[in-house]
Tab-separated table of C-alpha atoms and ligand atoms in Angstrom:
chain	number	residue	atom	x	y	z
K	1	UNK	CA	4.969	24.008	2.044
K	2	UNK	CA	1.146	24.557	1.788
K	3	UNK	CA	-0.445	20.914	0.290
K	4	UNK	CA	-3.483	21.563	-1.513
K	5	UNK	CA	-3.754	19.249	-4.376
K	6	UNK	CA	-2.509	15.370	-3.600
K	7	UNK	CA	-1.871	13.191	-6.687
K	8	UNK	CA	-2.561	9.273	-5.859
K	9	UNK	CA	-1.331	7.208	-8.665
K	10	UNK	CA	-2.281	3.614	-8.620
K	11	UNK	CA	-5.820	2.686	-7.651
K	12	UNK	CA	-5.446	-0.590	-6.361
K	13	UNK	CA	-5.851	-1.946	-2.717
K	14	UNK	CA	-3.426	0.835	-1.740
K	15	UNK	CA	-4.198	3.680	-3.868
K	16	UNK	CA	-8.179	3.289	-2.973
K	17	UNK	CA	-7.239	3.608	0.773
K	18	UNK	CA	-4.940	6.615	0.499
K	19	UNK	CA	-7.150	8.225	-1.551
K	20	UNK	CA	-10.204	7.860	0.611
K	21	UNK	CA	-7.908	8.568	3.620
K	22	UNK	CA	-6.634	11.957	1.918
K	23	UNK	CA	-10.267	12.916	1.051
K	24	UNK	CA	-11.874	12.220	4.217
K	25	UNK	CA	-9.120	14.663	5.755
K	26	UNK	CA	-10.180	17.495	3.697
K	27	UNK	CA	-7.506	17.052	0.695
K	28	UNK	CA	-8.176	17.562	-3.055
K	29	UNK	CA	-7.084	14.435	-4.565
K	30	UNK	CA	-6.340	13.432	-7.873
K	31	UNK	CA	-6.457	9.743	-8.513
K	32	UNK	CA	-4.603	8.157	-11.549
K	33	UNK	CA	-4.811	4.552	-13.020
K	34	UNK	CA	-4.430	2.993	-16.413
K	35	UNK	CA	-8.077	2.438	-17.168
K	36	UNK	CA	-11.465	3.749	-16.749
K	37	UNK	CA	-12.916	0.227	-15.557
K	38	UNK	CA	-10.128	0.216	-12.602
K	39	UNK	CA	-11.343	3.911	-11.762
K	40	UNK	CA	-14.717	2.977	-11.892
K	41	UNK	CA	-14.133	-0.300	-9.403
K	42	UNK	CA	-12.120	2.006	-7.339
K	43	UNK	CA	-14.934	4.796	-6.812
K	44	UNK	CA	-17.158	1.968	-6.017
K	45	UNK	CA	-14.952	0.435	-3.499
K	46	UNK	CA	-14.291	3.617	-1.495
K	47	UNK	CA	-18.332	4.331	-1.561
K	48	UNK	CA	-18.446	0.530	-0.217
K	49	UNK	CA	-15.643	1.251	2.439
K	50	UNK	CA	-17.096	4.498	3.865
K	51	UNK	CA	-19.980	2.620	4.474
K	52	UNK	CA	-17.391	1.071	6.433
K	53	UNK	CA	-19.102	-2.481	6.822
K	54	UNK	CA	-17.055	-2.982	3.564
K	55	UNK	CA	-14.085	-3.443	5.876
K	56	UNK	CA	-16.212	-5.574	8.415
K	57	UNK	CA	-17.802	-7.836	5.884
K	58	UNK	CA	-14.470	-8.836	4.864
K	59	UNK	CA	-13.557	-9.870	8.532
K	60	UNK	CA	-10.601	-7.434	8.740
K	61	UNK	CA	-9.827	-7.093	12.380
K	62	UNK	CA	-9.057	-3.046	12.780
K	63	UNK	CA	-9.688	-3.213	16.650
K	64	UNK	CA	-12.283	-1.577	18.635
K	65	UNK	CA	-10.950	2.079	18.635
K	66	UNK	CA	-10.774	2.053	14.817
K	67	UNK	CA	-14.570	0.628	14.810
K	68	UNK	CA	-15.527	3.222	17.228
K	69	UNK	CA	-13.555	5.847	15.032
K	70	UNK	CA	-14.910	4.670	11.916
K	71	UNK	CA	-18.406	4.677	13.016
K	72	UNK	CA	-18.128	8.271	14.291
K	73	UNK	CA	-16.539	9.482	11.054
K	74	UNK	CA	-19.377	7.476	9.151
K	75	UNK	CA	-22.263	9.658	11.287
K	76	UNK	CA	-20.161	12.929	10.022
K	77	UNK	CA	-19.949	12.301	6.632
K	78	UNK	CA	-21.438	10.766	3.523
K	79	UNK	CA	-19.881	9.001	0.803
K	80	UNK	CA	-20.936	11.634	-1.990
K	81	UNK	CA	-18.759	14.356	-0.094
K	82	UNK	CA	-16.038	12.332	-0.122
K	83	UNK	CA	-16.078	11.184	-3.378
K	84	UNK	CA	-16.372	15.010	-4.735
K	85	UNK	CA	-13.203	15.678	-3.388
K	86	UNK	CA	-11.586	12.920	-5.689
K	87	UNK	CA	-10.706	13.429	-9.296
K	88	UNK	CA	-10.769	10.002	-11.300
K	89	UNK	CA	-8.341	10.292	-14.482
K	90	UNK	CA	-6.268	7.913	-16.724
K	91	UNK	CA	-4.211	11.159	-17.953
K	92	UNK	CA	-1.155	11.959	-15.937
K	93	UNK	CA	-1.229	15.398	-17.235
K	94	UNK	CA	-3.778	16.198	-14.594
K	95	UNK	CA	-1.023	15.814	-11.924
K	96	UNK	CA	0.704	18.936	-13.454
K	97	UNK	CA	-0.210	21.190	-10.362
K	98	UNK	CA	-0.027	18.668	-7.896
K	99	UNK	CA	1.820	19.653	-4.497
K	100	UNK	CA	2.589	16.142	-3.263
K	101	UNK	CA	2.096	12.470	-4.966
K	102	UNK	CA	1.557	9.186	-3.259
K	103	UNK	CA	2.667	6.553	-5.553
K	104	UNK	CA	0.995	3.208	-5.346
K	105	UNK	CA	1.225	1.321	-8.715
K	106	UNK	CA	2.112	-2.618	-8.829
K	107	UNK	CA	5.252	-3.592	-6.886
K	108	UNK	CA	7.245	-4.066	-10.103
K	109	UNK	CA	10.559	-2.169	-10.882
K	110	UNK	CA	9.729	-1.806	-14.440
K	111	UNK	CA	6.439	-0.283	-14.044
K	112	UNK	CA	7.509	1.979	-11.076
K	113	UNK	CA	10.638	3.027	-13.018
K	114	UNK	CA	8.375	4.466	-16.115
K	115	UNK	CA	5.920	6.168	-13.660
K	116	UNK	CA	8.635	8.057	-11.798
K	117	UNK	CA	10.285	9.531	-14.897
K	118	UNK	CA	6.810	10.245	-16.104
K	119	UNK	CA	5.852	11.962	-12.999
K	120	UNK	CA	9.074	13.798	-12.947
K	121	UNK	CA	8.295	15.552	-16.399
K	122	UNK	CA	4.928	16.480	-15.669
K	123	UNK	CA	4.711	17.397	-11.787
K	124	UNK	CA	5.957	20.682	-10.514
K	125	UNK	CA	9.573	20.955	-9.376
K	126	UNK	CA	8.824	21.280	-5.755
K	127	UNK	CA	6.347	18.522	-5.646
K	128	UNK	CA	7.255	15.849	-3.354
K	129	UNK	CA	6.838	12.169	-4.271
K	130	UNK	CA	6.078	9.363	-1.604
K	131	UNK	CA	6.787	5.900	-2.803
K	132	UNK	CA	4.226	3.566	-1.311
K	133	UNK	CA	6.095	0.314	-1.922
K	134	UNK	CA	6.649	-2.721	0.038
K	135	UNK	CA	10.342	-3.337	-0.843
K	136	UNK	CA	11.675	-1.391	-3.526
K	137	UNK	CA	14.509	0.949	-2.064
K	138	UNK	CA	13.988	4.649	-2.023
K	139	UNK	CA	17.232	5.623	-3.196
K	140	UNK	CA	16.581	3.555	-6.419
K	141	UNK	CA	13.176	5.097	-7.018
K	142	UNK	CA	14.563	8.693	-6.552
K	143	UNK	CA	17.329	7.968	-8.829
K	144	UNK	CA	15.227	7.962	-12.020
K	145	UNK	CA	13.937	11.538	-10.963
K	146	UNK	CA	15.996	15.027	-11.345
K	147	UNK	CA	14.340	15.414	-7.566
K	148	UNK	CA	16.023	12.943	-5.561
K	149	UNK	CA	15.800	15.303	-2.363
K	150	UNK	CA	12.031	15.256	-2.550
K	151	UNK	CA	11.856	11.556	-2.713
K	152	UNK	CA	10.752	9.701	0.280
K	153	UNK	CA	9.204	6.441	1.191
K	154	UNK	CA	5.651	6.170	2.844
K	155	UNK	CA	4.905	2.553	3.834
K	156	UNK	CA	1.312	2.845	4.456
K	157	UNK	CA	-0.436	0.261	6.235
K	158	UNK	CA	-3.532	-1.983	4.845
K	159	UNK	CA	-6.296	-0.896	5.191
K	160	UNK	CA	-5.176	2.730	5.160
K	161	UNK	CA	-7.927	4.708	6.709
K	162	UNK	CA	-7.956	2.356	9.724
K	163	UNK	CA	-4.170	2.271	10.588
K	164	UNK	CA	-2.719	5.164	12.393
K	165	UNK	CA	0.909	4.500	11.917
K	166	UNK	CA	3.191	4.279	9.002
K	167	UNK	CA	6.887	3.235	8.137
K	168	UNK	CA	8.529	6.429	6.852
K	169	UNK	CA	12.030	5.871	4.735
K	170	UNK	CA	14.312	8.336	4.371
K	171	UNK	CA	16.512	7.587	0.906
K	172	UNK	CA	20.058	8.630	0.377
K	173	UNK	CA	19.352	11.900	-1.139
K	174	UNK	CA	15.916	12.738	1.078
K	175	UNK	CA	16.093	16.202	2.426
K	176	UNK	CA	14.874	17.356	6.043
K	177	UNK	CA	12.327	19.347	4.359
K	178	UNK	CA	10.804	16.566	2.415
K	179	UNK	CA	10.666	14.823	5.664
K	180	UNK	CA	9.020	17.562	7.538
K	181	UNK	CA	6.557	17.908	4.362
K	182	UNK	CA	5.743	14.321	4.688
K	183	UNK	CA	5.265	13.848	8.527
K	184	UNK	CA	2.941	17.352	8.139
K	185	UNK	CA	0.602	15.393	5.505
K	186	UNK	CA	0.490	12.384	7.201
K	187	UNK	CA	-0.374	14.462	10.765
K	188	UNK	CA	-3.214	15.877	8.523
K	189	UNK	CA	-4.496	12.439	7.833
K	190	UNK	CA	-4.241	11.457	11.229
K	191	UNK	CA	-1.235	9.129	11.033
K	192	UNK	CA	2.064	9.099	12.908
K	193	UNK	CA	5.390	7.546	11.532
K	194	UNK	CA	8.460	5.512	12.483
K	195	UNK	CA	11.439	7.018	10.346
K	196	UNK	CA	13.918	4.576	9.097
K	197	UNK	CA	16.701	4.503	6.936
K	198	UNK	CA	16.716	3.133	3.323
K	199	UNK	CA	17.277	-0.841	2.918
K	200	UNK	CA	15.275	-3.211	0.540
K	201	UNK	CA	11.843	-4.053	2.301
K	202	UNK	CA	12.810	-1.336	4.938
K	203	UNK	CA	12.121	-2.854	8.404
K	204	UNK	CA	8.520	-4.182	8.478
K	205	UNK	CA	8.769	-6.312	5.262
K	206	UNK	CA	11.966	-7.783	5.569
K	207	UNK	CA	10.812	-9.329	8.431
K	208	UNK	CA	7.238	-10.023	7.245
K	209	UNK	CA	7.845	-11.326	3.768
K	210	UNK	CA	10.096	-13.715	4.905
K	211	UNK	CA	7.821	-14.936	7.714
K	212	UNK	CA	4.952	-15.204	5.098
K	213	UNK	CA	7.106	-17.017	2.603
K	214	UNK	CA	8.135	-19.431	5.146
K	215	UNK	CA	4.484	-19.829	6.663
K	216	UNK	CA	3.829	-20.783	2.494
K	217	UNK	CA	6.676	-23.443	2.586
K	218	UNK	CA	4.991	-25.040	5.722
K	219	UNK	CA	1.828	-25.376	3.924
K	220	UNK	CA	3.726	-26.743	1.088
K	221	UNK	CA	5.560	-29.478	2.997
K	222	UNK	CA	2.192	-30.702	4.504
K	223	UNK	CA	3.107	-29.706	7.844
K	224	UNK	CA	0.095	-27.978	8.944
K	225	UNK	CA	-3.010	-26.636	7.497
K	226	UNK	CA	-3.455	-22.740	6.704
K	227	UNK	CA	-5.866	-22.367	9.680
K	228	UNK	CA	-3.399	-24.255	11.981
K	229	UNK	CA	-0.386	-22.090	10.758
K	230	UNK	CA	-2.688	-18.919	11.480
K	231	UNK	CA	-4.279	-20.271	14.824
K	232	UNK	CA	-0.666	-20.511	16.181
K	233	UNK	CA	0.398	-16.960	15.636
K	234	UNK	CA	-2.932	-15.568	16.734
K	235	UNK	CA	-3.386	-18.026	19.926
K	236	UNK	CA	0.243	-18.361	20.825
K	237	UNK	CA	1.857	-15.296	19.949
K	238	UNK	CA	-1.282	-12.955	20.423
K	239	UNK	CA	-1.204	-11.532	16.684
K	240	UNK	CA	-4.525	-10.493	15.217
K	241	UNK	CA	-3.899	-12.204	12.136
K	242	UNK	CA	-1.905	-15.340	11.099
K	243	UNK	CA	0.734	-14.843	8.372
K	244	UNK	CA	-1.537	-16.473	5.762
K	245	UNK	CA	-4.224	-14.364	6.407
K	246	UNK	CA	-1.973	-11.280	6.447
K	247	UNK	CA	-1.064	-12.617	2.987
K	248	UNK	CA	-4.339	-12.631	1.772
K	249	UNK	CA	-5.091	-9.387	2.971
K	250	UNK	CA	-2.239	-7.628	1.198
K	251	UNK	CA	-2.555	-9.492	-1.951
K	252	UNK	CA	-0.522	-12.770	-3.080
K	253	UNK	CA	0.760	-10.954	-6.291
K	254	UNK	CA	2.418	-8.221	-4.121
K	255	UNK	CA	3.907	-10.682	-1.682
K	256	UNK	CA	5.584	-12.631	-4.608
K	257	UNK	CA	6.610	-9.390	-6.234
K	258	UNK	CA	8.125	-7.940	-2.741
K	259	UNK	CA	9.866	-11.296	-2.105
K	260	UNK	CA	11.377	-11.392	-5.514
K	261	UNK	CA	12.343	-7.605	-5.042
K	262	UNK	CA	14.297	-8.605	-1.650
K	263	UNK	CA	15.685	-11.885	-3.525
K	264	UNK	CA	17.346	-9.597	-6.212
K	265	UNK	CA	18.635	-6.730	-3.899
K	266	UNK	CA	20.175	-9.201	-1.494
K	267	UNK	CA	21.288	-11.603	-3.904
K	268	UNK	CA	20.545	-13.813	-0.779
K	269	UNK	CA	18.923	-17.363	-1.420
K	270	UNK	CA	16.949	-16.783	2.088
K	271	UNK	CA	14.642	-14.585	-0.039
K	272	UNK	CA	13.645	-17.321	-2.732
K	273	UNK	CA	9.871	-17.179	-3.392
K	274	UNK	CA	8.157	-20.389	-2.253
K	275	UNK	CA	6.971	-22.408	-5.518
K	276	UNK	CA	3.634	-22.722	-3.804
K	277	UNK	CA	3.286	-18.955	-3.950
K	278	UNK	CA	4.105	-18.689	-7.559
K	279	UNK	CA	1.883	-21.137	-8.289
K	280	UNK	CA	-1.176	-19.551	-6.586
K	281	UNK	CA	-0.557	-16.067	-8.437
K	282	UNK	CA	-0.189	-17.633	-11.661
K	283	UNK	CA	-3.499	-19.364	-10.881
K	284	UNK	CA	-4.992	-15.807	-10.206
K	285	UNK	CA	-5.585	-16.900	-6.284
K	286	UNK	CA	-4.593	-13.337	-5.379
K	287	UNK	CA	-6.057	-13.259	-1.959
K	288	UNK	CA	-9.245	-10.981	-0.855
K	289	UNK	CA	-9.167	-8.757	-3.693
K	290	UNK	CA	-9.537	-11.788	-6.286
K	291	UNK	CA	-11.993	-13.511	-3.702
K	292	UNK	CA	-9.769	-16.533	-3.215
K	293	UNK	CA	-6.110	-17.241	-1.801
K	294	UNK	CA	-5.496	-19.193	1.344
K	295	UNK	CA	-9.085	-18.691	2.404
K	296	UNK	CA	-12.300	-18.174	0.278
K	297	UNK	CA	-13.879	-14.437	0.368
K	298	UNK	CA	-17.606	-13.719	-0.654
P	1	LIG	P1	-2.693	-3.744	-6.480
P	1	LIG	O1	-2.342	-4.283	-7.500
P	1	LIG	O2	-3.690	-3.714	-5.931
P	1	LIG	O3	-2.640	-2.125	-7.493
P	1	LIG	C1	-1.588	-1.779	-8.116
P	1	LIG	C2	-2.477	-0.473	-9.179
P	1	LIG	O4	-1.629	0.095	-9.791
P	1	LIG	C3	-3.535	-1.291	-9.898
P	1	LIG	O5	-4.996	-0.465	-10.097
P	1	LIG	C4	-2.657	-0.880	-11.394
P	1	LIG	O6	-3.902	-1.115	-12.612
P	1	LIG	C5	-1.972	0.361	-11.339
P	1	LIG	N1	-0.994	0.546	-12.095
P	1	LIG	C6	-0.347	-0.197	-12.913
P	1	LIG	N2	0.494	0.370	-13.465
P	1	LIG	C7	0.284	1.704	-13.510
P	1	LIG	C8	0.786	2.868	-14.020
P	1	LIG	N3	1.467	2.887	-15.196
P	1	LIG	N4	-0.005	4.012	-14.040
P	1	LIG	C9	-0.919	4.050	-13.030
P	1	LIG	N5	-1.381	2.946	-12.237
P	1	LIG	C10	-0.764	1.764	-12.527
P	1	LIG	O7	-1.362	-3.072	-5.609
P	1	LIG	P2	-1.596	-2.531	-3.824
P	1	LIG	O8	-1.879	-3.680	-3.264
P	1	LIG	O9	-2.360	-1.513	-4.365
P	1	LIG	O10	0.228	-2.250	-3.983
P	1	LIG	C11	0.469	-0.691	-4.656
P	1	LIG	C12	1.526	-0.559	-3.783
P	1	LIG	O11	1.563	-0.271	-2.579
P	1	LIG	C13	2.902	-1.496	-4.393
P	1	LIG	O12	4.112	-1.015	-4.408
P	1	LIG	C14	2.935	-2.568	-2.877
P	1	LIG	O13	3.894	-3.093	-2.557
P	1	LIG	C15	2.725	-1.440	-1.798
P	1	LIG	N6	2.160	-1.839	-0.776
P	1	LIG	C16	1.099	-2.409	-0.372
P	1	LIG	C17	0.303	-3.006	0.545
P	1	LIG	C18	-0.883	-4.043	0.356
P	1	LIG	O14	-1.073	-4.438	1.593
P	1	LIG	N7	-1.302	-4.329	-0.265
P	1	LIG	C19	0.762	-2.380	1.730
P	1	LIG	C20	1.860	-1.581	1.781
P	1	LIG	C21	2.401	-1.122	0.454
């Protein structure tokens, strides 16, 4: 399958990164979200990110190799050239000729469900849908479409343009052809994948979300400060970021929604969200994207 036009639905933290990465690797991109304001903000963020200090200003440790790669890439292109490859729209109809769609909307089943039925009614029958979800089972997502064989999970890592590996999830009906198509577009984006079977949270987030939630319990129980919790993971285990810094990068709302998905899907109390996490989300402390989470950002 020849992939020319890629739809990216949802222009938040992940949609912005996916659209940028696709445009930087010569794809024609259509970025869809629900308001012009959000799309304007996305355009601005993409410009800033291409001037890649954006990532470093925020203090994200993406490693020396990525830094070198990013600076080489920066020399080769300018932000206008990348932006020109992206069409920004609030109208789903614009996706009627898309070859491939990457969905990145809010991690809420009610929202995803509506988005997939809409996409299914608009996109061509052979268009592949890649769900960039943190925890929602791919088989469930596929069930609201009439193309279950063409629905796959591509769990991108954040920040997308800097992360060379993704977790790919095979839903119950996902075909081999869909897997090959998804691998092809990932290769074009400069990425490799680890293919896993479908289960809520897959491999990465079944572990990571529990770890983060437990780290928030530690903070709530006043066992240690946020800085010391993170320091233990960085200094003792050699992790690049601690669990609370990671939570701020992902977005505390996304963490809460993901742990809620795990809780609902497994019916297991070990996934109950920490009340401090709920309170912080209610208070608008969503991490980096809101300027404040466990830490404060400029
Ligand atoms: P976000 O809150 O930053 O962005 C979500 C975007 O979806 C918002 O811009 C919102 O306006 C948009 N949206 C909501 N309803 C919509 C609709 N009906 N149509 C179009 N757009 C709509 O969230 P995010 O962090 O970008 O997460 C997006 C998805 O990616 C989630 O499923 C999340 O679990 C997953 N994910 C997140 C991360 C991460 O590190 N943040 C990593 C991997 C996967």
